[in-house]
Short mmCIF file of C-alpha atoms (C1' of nucleotides) in Angstrom, two decimals:
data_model
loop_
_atom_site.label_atom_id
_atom_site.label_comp_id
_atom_site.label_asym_id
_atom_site.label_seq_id
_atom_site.Cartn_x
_atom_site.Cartn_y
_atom_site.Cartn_z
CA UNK N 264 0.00 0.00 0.00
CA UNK N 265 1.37 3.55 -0.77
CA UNK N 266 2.09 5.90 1.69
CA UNK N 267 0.77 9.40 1.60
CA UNK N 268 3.63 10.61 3.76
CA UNK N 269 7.15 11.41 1.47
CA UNK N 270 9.29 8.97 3.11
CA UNK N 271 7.34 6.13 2.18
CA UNK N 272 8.30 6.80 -1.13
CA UNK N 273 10.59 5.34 -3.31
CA UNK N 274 12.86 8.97 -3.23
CA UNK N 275 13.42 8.16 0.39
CA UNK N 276 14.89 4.88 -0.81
CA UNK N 277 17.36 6.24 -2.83
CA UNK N 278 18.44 8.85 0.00
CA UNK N 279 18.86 5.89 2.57
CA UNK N 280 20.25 3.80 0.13
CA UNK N 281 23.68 6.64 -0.58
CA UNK N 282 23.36 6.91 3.33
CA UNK N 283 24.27 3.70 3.52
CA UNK N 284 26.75 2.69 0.67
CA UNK N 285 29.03 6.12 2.44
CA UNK N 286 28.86 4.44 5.76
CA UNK N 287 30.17 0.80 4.18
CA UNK N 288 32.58 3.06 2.35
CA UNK N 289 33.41 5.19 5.15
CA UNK N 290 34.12 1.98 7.16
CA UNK N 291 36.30 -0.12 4.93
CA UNK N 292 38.37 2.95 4.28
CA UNK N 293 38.78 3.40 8.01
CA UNK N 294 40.01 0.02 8.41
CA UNK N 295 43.11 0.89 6.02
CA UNK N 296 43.64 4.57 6.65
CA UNK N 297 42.33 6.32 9.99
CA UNK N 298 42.80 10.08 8.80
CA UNK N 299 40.67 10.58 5.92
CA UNK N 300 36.85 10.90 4.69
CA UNK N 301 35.16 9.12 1.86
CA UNK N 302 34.86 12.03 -0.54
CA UNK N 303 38.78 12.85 0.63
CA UNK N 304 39.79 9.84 -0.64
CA UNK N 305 37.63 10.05 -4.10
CA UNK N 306 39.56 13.42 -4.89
CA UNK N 307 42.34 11.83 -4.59
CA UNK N 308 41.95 9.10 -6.92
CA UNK N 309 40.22 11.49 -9.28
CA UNK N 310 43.72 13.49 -9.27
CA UNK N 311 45.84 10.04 -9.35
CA UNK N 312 44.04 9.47 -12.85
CA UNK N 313 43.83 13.23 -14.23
CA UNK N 314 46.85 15.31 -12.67
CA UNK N 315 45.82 18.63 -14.75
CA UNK N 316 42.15 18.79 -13.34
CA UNK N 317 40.90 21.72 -12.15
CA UNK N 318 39.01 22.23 -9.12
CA UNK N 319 35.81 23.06 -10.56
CA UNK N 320 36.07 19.84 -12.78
CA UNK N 321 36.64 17.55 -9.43
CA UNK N 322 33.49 19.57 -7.87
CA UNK N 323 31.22 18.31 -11.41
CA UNK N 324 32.61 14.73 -11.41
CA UNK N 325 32.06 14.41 -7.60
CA UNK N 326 28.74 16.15 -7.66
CA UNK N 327 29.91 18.88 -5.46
CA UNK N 328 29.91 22.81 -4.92
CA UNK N 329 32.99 24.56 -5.69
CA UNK N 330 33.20 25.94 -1.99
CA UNK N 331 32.82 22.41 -0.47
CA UNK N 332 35.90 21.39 -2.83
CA UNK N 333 37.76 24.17 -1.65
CA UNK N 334 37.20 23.28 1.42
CA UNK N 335 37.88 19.24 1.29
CA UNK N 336 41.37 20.36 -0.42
CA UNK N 337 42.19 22.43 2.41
CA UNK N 338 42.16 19.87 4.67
CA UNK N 339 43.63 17.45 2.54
CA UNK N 340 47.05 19.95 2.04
CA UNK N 341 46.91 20.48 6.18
CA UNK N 342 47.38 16.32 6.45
CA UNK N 343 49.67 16.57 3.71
CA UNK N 344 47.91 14.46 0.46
CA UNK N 345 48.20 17.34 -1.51
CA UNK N 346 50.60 20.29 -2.13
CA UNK N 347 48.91 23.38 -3.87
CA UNK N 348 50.28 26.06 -6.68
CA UNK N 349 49.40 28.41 -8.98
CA UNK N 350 48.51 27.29 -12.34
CA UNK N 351 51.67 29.19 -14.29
CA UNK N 352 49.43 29.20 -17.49
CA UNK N 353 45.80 30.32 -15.99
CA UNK N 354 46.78 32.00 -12.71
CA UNK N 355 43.14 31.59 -11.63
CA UNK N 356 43.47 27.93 -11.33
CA UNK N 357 45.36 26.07 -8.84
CA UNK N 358 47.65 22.79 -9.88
CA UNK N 359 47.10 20.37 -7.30
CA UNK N 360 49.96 17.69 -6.90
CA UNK N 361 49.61 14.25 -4.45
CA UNK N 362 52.16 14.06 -2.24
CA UNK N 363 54.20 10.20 -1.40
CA UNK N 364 51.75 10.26 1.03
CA UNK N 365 49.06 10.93 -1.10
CA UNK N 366 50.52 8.48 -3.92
CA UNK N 367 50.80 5.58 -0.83
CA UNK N 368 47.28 6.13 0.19
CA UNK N 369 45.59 5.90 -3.51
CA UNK N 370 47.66 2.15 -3.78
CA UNK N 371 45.99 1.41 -0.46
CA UNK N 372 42.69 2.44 -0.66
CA UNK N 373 41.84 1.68 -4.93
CA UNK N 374 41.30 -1.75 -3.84
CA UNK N 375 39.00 -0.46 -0.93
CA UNK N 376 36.61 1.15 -3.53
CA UNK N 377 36.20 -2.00 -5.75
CA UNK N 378 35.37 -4.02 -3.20
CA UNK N 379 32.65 -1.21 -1.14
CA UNK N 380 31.23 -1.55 -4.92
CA UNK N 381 31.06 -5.19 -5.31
CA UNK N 382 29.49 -5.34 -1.69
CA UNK N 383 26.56 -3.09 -2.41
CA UNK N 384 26.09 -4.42 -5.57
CA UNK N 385 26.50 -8.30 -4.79
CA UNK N 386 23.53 -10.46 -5.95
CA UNK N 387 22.28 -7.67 -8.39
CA UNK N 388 22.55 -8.33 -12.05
CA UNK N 389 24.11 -6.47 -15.32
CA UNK N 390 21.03 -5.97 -16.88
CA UNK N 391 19.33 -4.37 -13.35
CA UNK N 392 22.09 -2.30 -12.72
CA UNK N 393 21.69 -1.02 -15.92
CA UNK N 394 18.27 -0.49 -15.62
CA UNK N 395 18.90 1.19 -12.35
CA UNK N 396 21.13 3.70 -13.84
CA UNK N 397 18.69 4.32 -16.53
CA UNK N 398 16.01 5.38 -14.51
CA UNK N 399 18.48 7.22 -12.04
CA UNK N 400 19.27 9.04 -14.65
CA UNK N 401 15.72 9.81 -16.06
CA UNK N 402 15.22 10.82 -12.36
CA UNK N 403 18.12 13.23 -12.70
CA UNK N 404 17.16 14.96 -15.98
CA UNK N 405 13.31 15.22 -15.17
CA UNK N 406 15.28 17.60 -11.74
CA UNK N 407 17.53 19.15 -13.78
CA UNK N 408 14.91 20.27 -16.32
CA UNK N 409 12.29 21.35 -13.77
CA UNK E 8 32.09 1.40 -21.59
CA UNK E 9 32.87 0.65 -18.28
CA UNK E 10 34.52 3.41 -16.38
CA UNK E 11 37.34 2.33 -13.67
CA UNK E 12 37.33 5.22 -11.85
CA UNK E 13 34.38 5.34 -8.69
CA UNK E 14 32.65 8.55 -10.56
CA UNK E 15 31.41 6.35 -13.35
CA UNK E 16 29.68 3.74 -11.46
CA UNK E 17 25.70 2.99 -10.88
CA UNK E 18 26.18 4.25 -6.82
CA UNK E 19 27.33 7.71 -7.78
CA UNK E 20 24.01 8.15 -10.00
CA UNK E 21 22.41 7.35 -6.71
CA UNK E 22 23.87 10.47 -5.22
CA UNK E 23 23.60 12.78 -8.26
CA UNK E 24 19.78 11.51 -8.14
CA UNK E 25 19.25 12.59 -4.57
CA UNK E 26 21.00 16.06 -5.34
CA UNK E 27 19.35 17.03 -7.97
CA UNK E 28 16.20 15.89 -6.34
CA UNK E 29 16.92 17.78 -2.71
CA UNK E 30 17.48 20.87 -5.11
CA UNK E 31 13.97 20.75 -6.90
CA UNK E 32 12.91 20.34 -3.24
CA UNK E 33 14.84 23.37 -1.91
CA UNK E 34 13.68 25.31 -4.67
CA UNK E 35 9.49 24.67 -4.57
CA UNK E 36 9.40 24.77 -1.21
CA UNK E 37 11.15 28.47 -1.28
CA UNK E 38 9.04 29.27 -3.50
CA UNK E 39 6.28 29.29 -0.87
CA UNK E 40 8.09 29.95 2.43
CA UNK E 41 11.67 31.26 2.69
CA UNK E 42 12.48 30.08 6.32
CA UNK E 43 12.45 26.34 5.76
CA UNK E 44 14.72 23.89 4.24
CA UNK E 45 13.77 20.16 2.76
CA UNK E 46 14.85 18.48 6.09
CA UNK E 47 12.65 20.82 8.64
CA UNK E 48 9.57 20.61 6.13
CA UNK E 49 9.73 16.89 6.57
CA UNK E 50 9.93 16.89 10.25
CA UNK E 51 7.35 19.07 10.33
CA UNK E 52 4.91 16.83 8.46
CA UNK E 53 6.04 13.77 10.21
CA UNK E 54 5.18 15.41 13.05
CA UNK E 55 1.70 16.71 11.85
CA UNK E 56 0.86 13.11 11.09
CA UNK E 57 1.57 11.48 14.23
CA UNK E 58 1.75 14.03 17.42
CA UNK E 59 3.10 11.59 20.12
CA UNK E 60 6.52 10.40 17.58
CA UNK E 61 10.02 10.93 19.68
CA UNK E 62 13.25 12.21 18.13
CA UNK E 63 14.77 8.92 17.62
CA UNK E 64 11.74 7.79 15.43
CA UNK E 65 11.82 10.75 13.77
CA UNK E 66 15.46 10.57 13.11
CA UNK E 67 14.86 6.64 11.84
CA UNK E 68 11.90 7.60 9.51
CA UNK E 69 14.23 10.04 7.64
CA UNK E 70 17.34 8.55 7.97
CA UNK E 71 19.09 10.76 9.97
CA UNK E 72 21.58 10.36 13.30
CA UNK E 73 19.87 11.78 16.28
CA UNK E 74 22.29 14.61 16.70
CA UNK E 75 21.30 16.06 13.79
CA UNK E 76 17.61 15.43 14.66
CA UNK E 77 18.40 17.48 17.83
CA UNK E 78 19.90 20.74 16.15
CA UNK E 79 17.20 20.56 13.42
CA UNK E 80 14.39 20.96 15.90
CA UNK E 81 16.48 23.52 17.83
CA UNK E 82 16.51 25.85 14.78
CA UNK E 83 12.85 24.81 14.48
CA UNK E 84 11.59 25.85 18.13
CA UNK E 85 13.91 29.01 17.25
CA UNK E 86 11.49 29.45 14.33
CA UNK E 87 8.56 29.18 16.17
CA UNK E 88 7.20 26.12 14.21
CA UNK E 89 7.84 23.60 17.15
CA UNK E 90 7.64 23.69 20.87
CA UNK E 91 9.53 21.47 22.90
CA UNK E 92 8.23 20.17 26.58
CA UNK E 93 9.15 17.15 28.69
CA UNK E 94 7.35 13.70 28.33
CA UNK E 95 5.49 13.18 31.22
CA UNK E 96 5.29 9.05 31.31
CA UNK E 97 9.12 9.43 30.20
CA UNK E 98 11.42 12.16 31.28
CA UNK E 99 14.22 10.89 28.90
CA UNK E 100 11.54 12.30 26.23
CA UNK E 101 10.80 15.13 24.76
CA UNK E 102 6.98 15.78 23.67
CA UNK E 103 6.99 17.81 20.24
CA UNK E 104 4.08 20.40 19.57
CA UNK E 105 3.76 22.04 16.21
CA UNK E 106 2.69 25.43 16.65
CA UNK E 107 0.31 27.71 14.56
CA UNK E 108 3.13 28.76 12.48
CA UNK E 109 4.01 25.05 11.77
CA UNK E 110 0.56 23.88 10.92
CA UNK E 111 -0.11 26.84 8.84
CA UNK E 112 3.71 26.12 6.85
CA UNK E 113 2.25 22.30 6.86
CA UNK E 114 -0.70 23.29 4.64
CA UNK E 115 1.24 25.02 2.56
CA UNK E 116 3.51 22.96 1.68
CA UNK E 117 2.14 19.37 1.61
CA UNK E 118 1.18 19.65 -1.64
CA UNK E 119 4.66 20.92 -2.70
CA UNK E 120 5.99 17.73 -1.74
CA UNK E 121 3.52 15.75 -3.73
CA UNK E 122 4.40 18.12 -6.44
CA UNK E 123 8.02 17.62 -6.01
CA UNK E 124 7.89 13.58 -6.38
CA UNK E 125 5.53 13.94 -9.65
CA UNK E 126 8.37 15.99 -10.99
CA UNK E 127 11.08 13.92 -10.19
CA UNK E 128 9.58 10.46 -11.52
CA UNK E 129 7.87 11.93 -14.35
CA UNK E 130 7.63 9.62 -17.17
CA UNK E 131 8.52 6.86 -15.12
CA UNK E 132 6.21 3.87 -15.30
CA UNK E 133 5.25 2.31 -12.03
CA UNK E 134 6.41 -1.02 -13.03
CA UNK E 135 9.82 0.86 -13.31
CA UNK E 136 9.52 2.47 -9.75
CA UNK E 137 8.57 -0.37 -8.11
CA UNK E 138 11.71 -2.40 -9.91
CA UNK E 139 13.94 0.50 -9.05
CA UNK E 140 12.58 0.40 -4.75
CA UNK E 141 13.91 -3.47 -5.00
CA UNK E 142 17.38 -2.71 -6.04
CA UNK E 143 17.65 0.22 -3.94
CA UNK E 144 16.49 -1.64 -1.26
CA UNK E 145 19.02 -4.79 -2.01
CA UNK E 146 21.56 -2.24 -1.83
CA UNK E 147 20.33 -1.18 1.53
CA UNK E 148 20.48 -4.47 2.95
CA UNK E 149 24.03 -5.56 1.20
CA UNK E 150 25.38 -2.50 2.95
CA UNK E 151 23.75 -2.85 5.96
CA UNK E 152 24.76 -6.74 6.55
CA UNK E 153 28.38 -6.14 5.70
"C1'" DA R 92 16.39 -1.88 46.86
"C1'" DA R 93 21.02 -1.14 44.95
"C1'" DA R 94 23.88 -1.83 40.97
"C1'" DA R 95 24.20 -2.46 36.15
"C1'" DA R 96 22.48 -2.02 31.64
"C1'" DT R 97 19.66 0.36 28.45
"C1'" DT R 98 17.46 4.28 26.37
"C1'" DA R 99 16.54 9.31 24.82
"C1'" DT R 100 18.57 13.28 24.23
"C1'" DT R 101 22.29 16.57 24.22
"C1'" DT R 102 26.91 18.43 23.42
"C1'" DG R 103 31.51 18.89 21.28
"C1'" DA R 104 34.42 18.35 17.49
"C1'" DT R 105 35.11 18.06 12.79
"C1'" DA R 106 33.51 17.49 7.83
"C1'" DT R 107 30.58 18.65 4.24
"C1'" DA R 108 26.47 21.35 1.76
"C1'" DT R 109 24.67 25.49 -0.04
"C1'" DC R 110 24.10 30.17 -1.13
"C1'" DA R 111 25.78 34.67 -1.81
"C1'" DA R 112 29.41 37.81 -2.03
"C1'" DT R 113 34.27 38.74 -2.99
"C1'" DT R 114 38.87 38.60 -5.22
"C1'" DA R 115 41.90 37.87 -8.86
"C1'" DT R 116 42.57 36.79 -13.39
"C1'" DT R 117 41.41 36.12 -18.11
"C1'" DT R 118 38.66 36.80 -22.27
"C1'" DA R 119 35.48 39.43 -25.05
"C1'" DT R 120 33.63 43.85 -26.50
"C1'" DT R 121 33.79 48.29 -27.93
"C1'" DA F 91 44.02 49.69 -24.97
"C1'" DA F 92 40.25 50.40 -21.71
"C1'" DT F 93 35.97 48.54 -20.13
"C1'" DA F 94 32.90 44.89 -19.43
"C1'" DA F 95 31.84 40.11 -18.95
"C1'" DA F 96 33.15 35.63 -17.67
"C1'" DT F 97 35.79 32.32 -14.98
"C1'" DA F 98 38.37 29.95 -10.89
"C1'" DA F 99 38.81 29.96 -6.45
"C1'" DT F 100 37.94 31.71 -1.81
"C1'" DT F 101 35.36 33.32 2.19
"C1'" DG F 102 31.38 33.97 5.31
"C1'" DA F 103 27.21 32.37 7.12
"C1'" DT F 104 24.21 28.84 8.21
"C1'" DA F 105 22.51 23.88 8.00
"C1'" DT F 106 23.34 19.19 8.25
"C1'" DA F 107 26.34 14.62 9.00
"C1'" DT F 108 28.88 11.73 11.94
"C1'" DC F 109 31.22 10.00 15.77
"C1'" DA F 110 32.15 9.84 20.52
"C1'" DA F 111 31.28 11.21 25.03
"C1'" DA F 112 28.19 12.97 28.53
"C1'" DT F 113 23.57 13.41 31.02
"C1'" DA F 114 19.61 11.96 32.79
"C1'" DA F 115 15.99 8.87 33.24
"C1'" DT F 116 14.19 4.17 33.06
"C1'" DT F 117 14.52 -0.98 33.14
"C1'" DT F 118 16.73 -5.12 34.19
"C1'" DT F 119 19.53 -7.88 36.95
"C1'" DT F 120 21.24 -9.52 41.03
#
DNA sequence: AAAAATTATTTGATATATCAATTATTTATT
DNA sequence: AATAAATAATTGATATATCAAATAATTTTT
């Protein structure tokens, strides 16, 4: 039976389900590496595979505002993952370079992602997942369009 | 194809999903009262729908950790849509009364919400939504049992 | 009944989200 | 070339997320 009130619907299922995957996620990363969040540890690995990108480009792949990426990168530079200077060709941008910690922890904690992936997804097939992402994505262009 | 890096997989369209959705939210329900955000509206009607519901159901229903429960209904009493007074049967409680404000702002904007979910799974069939609430929820319970 | 365990809420600390405004730089327009 | 518009990043303010610890009240155990 449907429920009139919103968090019996299935919106409320894809909020709890995120909450949920980031706590698995937040977990197995802990287990490896006590000093850094879930999102910390997806810039990084964003910047392991793409060493030009920009900040605002990690904020769009990462679904993120460009203040909260400011922010994250702070952080990361104060525990030393990162080192930050001035783009020499676009002085507007900032080059952001891992450090040997940085480069240590992305070798560590790949492996961590690929399996918080295969654990939420275990037991769901190809052809749902792709189904899921289709209508995820209808979902996300019916918002974006409103 | 396949993308290695995190970003491209199925769980990050589950959080671009809920963004874009909490934004449509934000945005109708400012439309109508500029003192509000997504997460007070819902306590509010959660609360409108059943009077005698504690913080930590509250906090369950929406997926939330009780702190945060706590400092949302601070700002809320500050707002004059909630009142706050002690549980008589259990002094560890706290008994939640909406105020006049709060069931004037409940009228208001319950149909925003229902307007909000029609926009978000517009197009989508119900066959589809219902497919889409079993993955999510396998998702839930892989995370949850692992 | 006293001690121990459980429960509901709060508080502190830190991270992230969001919006608006600001700064610095670059690009486009006139 | 000077002005205006656009862009990248930062900062401030406020809300929420999360964990751990603390309070206070209630239940269970002994």
């Amino acid at each position: 039976m449907k429920q009139k009130t919103p968090t019996g619907t299935v919106l409320y299922s894809i909020e709890q389900a995120i909450k949920e995957y980031r706590k698995v996620c937040q977990k197995n990363i802990q287990k490896i590496v006590n000093d850094i969040t879930v999102d910390q540890c997806l810039v990084l690995i964003i910047l392991n595979d793409n060493e030009k990108i920009s900040q605002i480009e990690i904020a769009k792949l990462i679904f993120k505002d460009n203040a909260s990426i400011t922010r994250i990168i702070e952080l990361m530079v104060k525990k030393d993952y990162l080192t930050r200077e001035i783009d020499e060709f676009d002085k507007r941008k900032t080059k952001l370079i891992i450090t040997e910690k940085g480069k240590k922890t992305v070798v560590l904690l790949s492996p961590v992602f690929e399996l918080n992936r295969e654990t939420a997804l275990d037991g769901i097939s190809a052809e749902e997942i792709e189904l899921l992402d289709k209508i995820l994505h209808k979902i996300i262009s019916n918002c974006k369009t409103s």
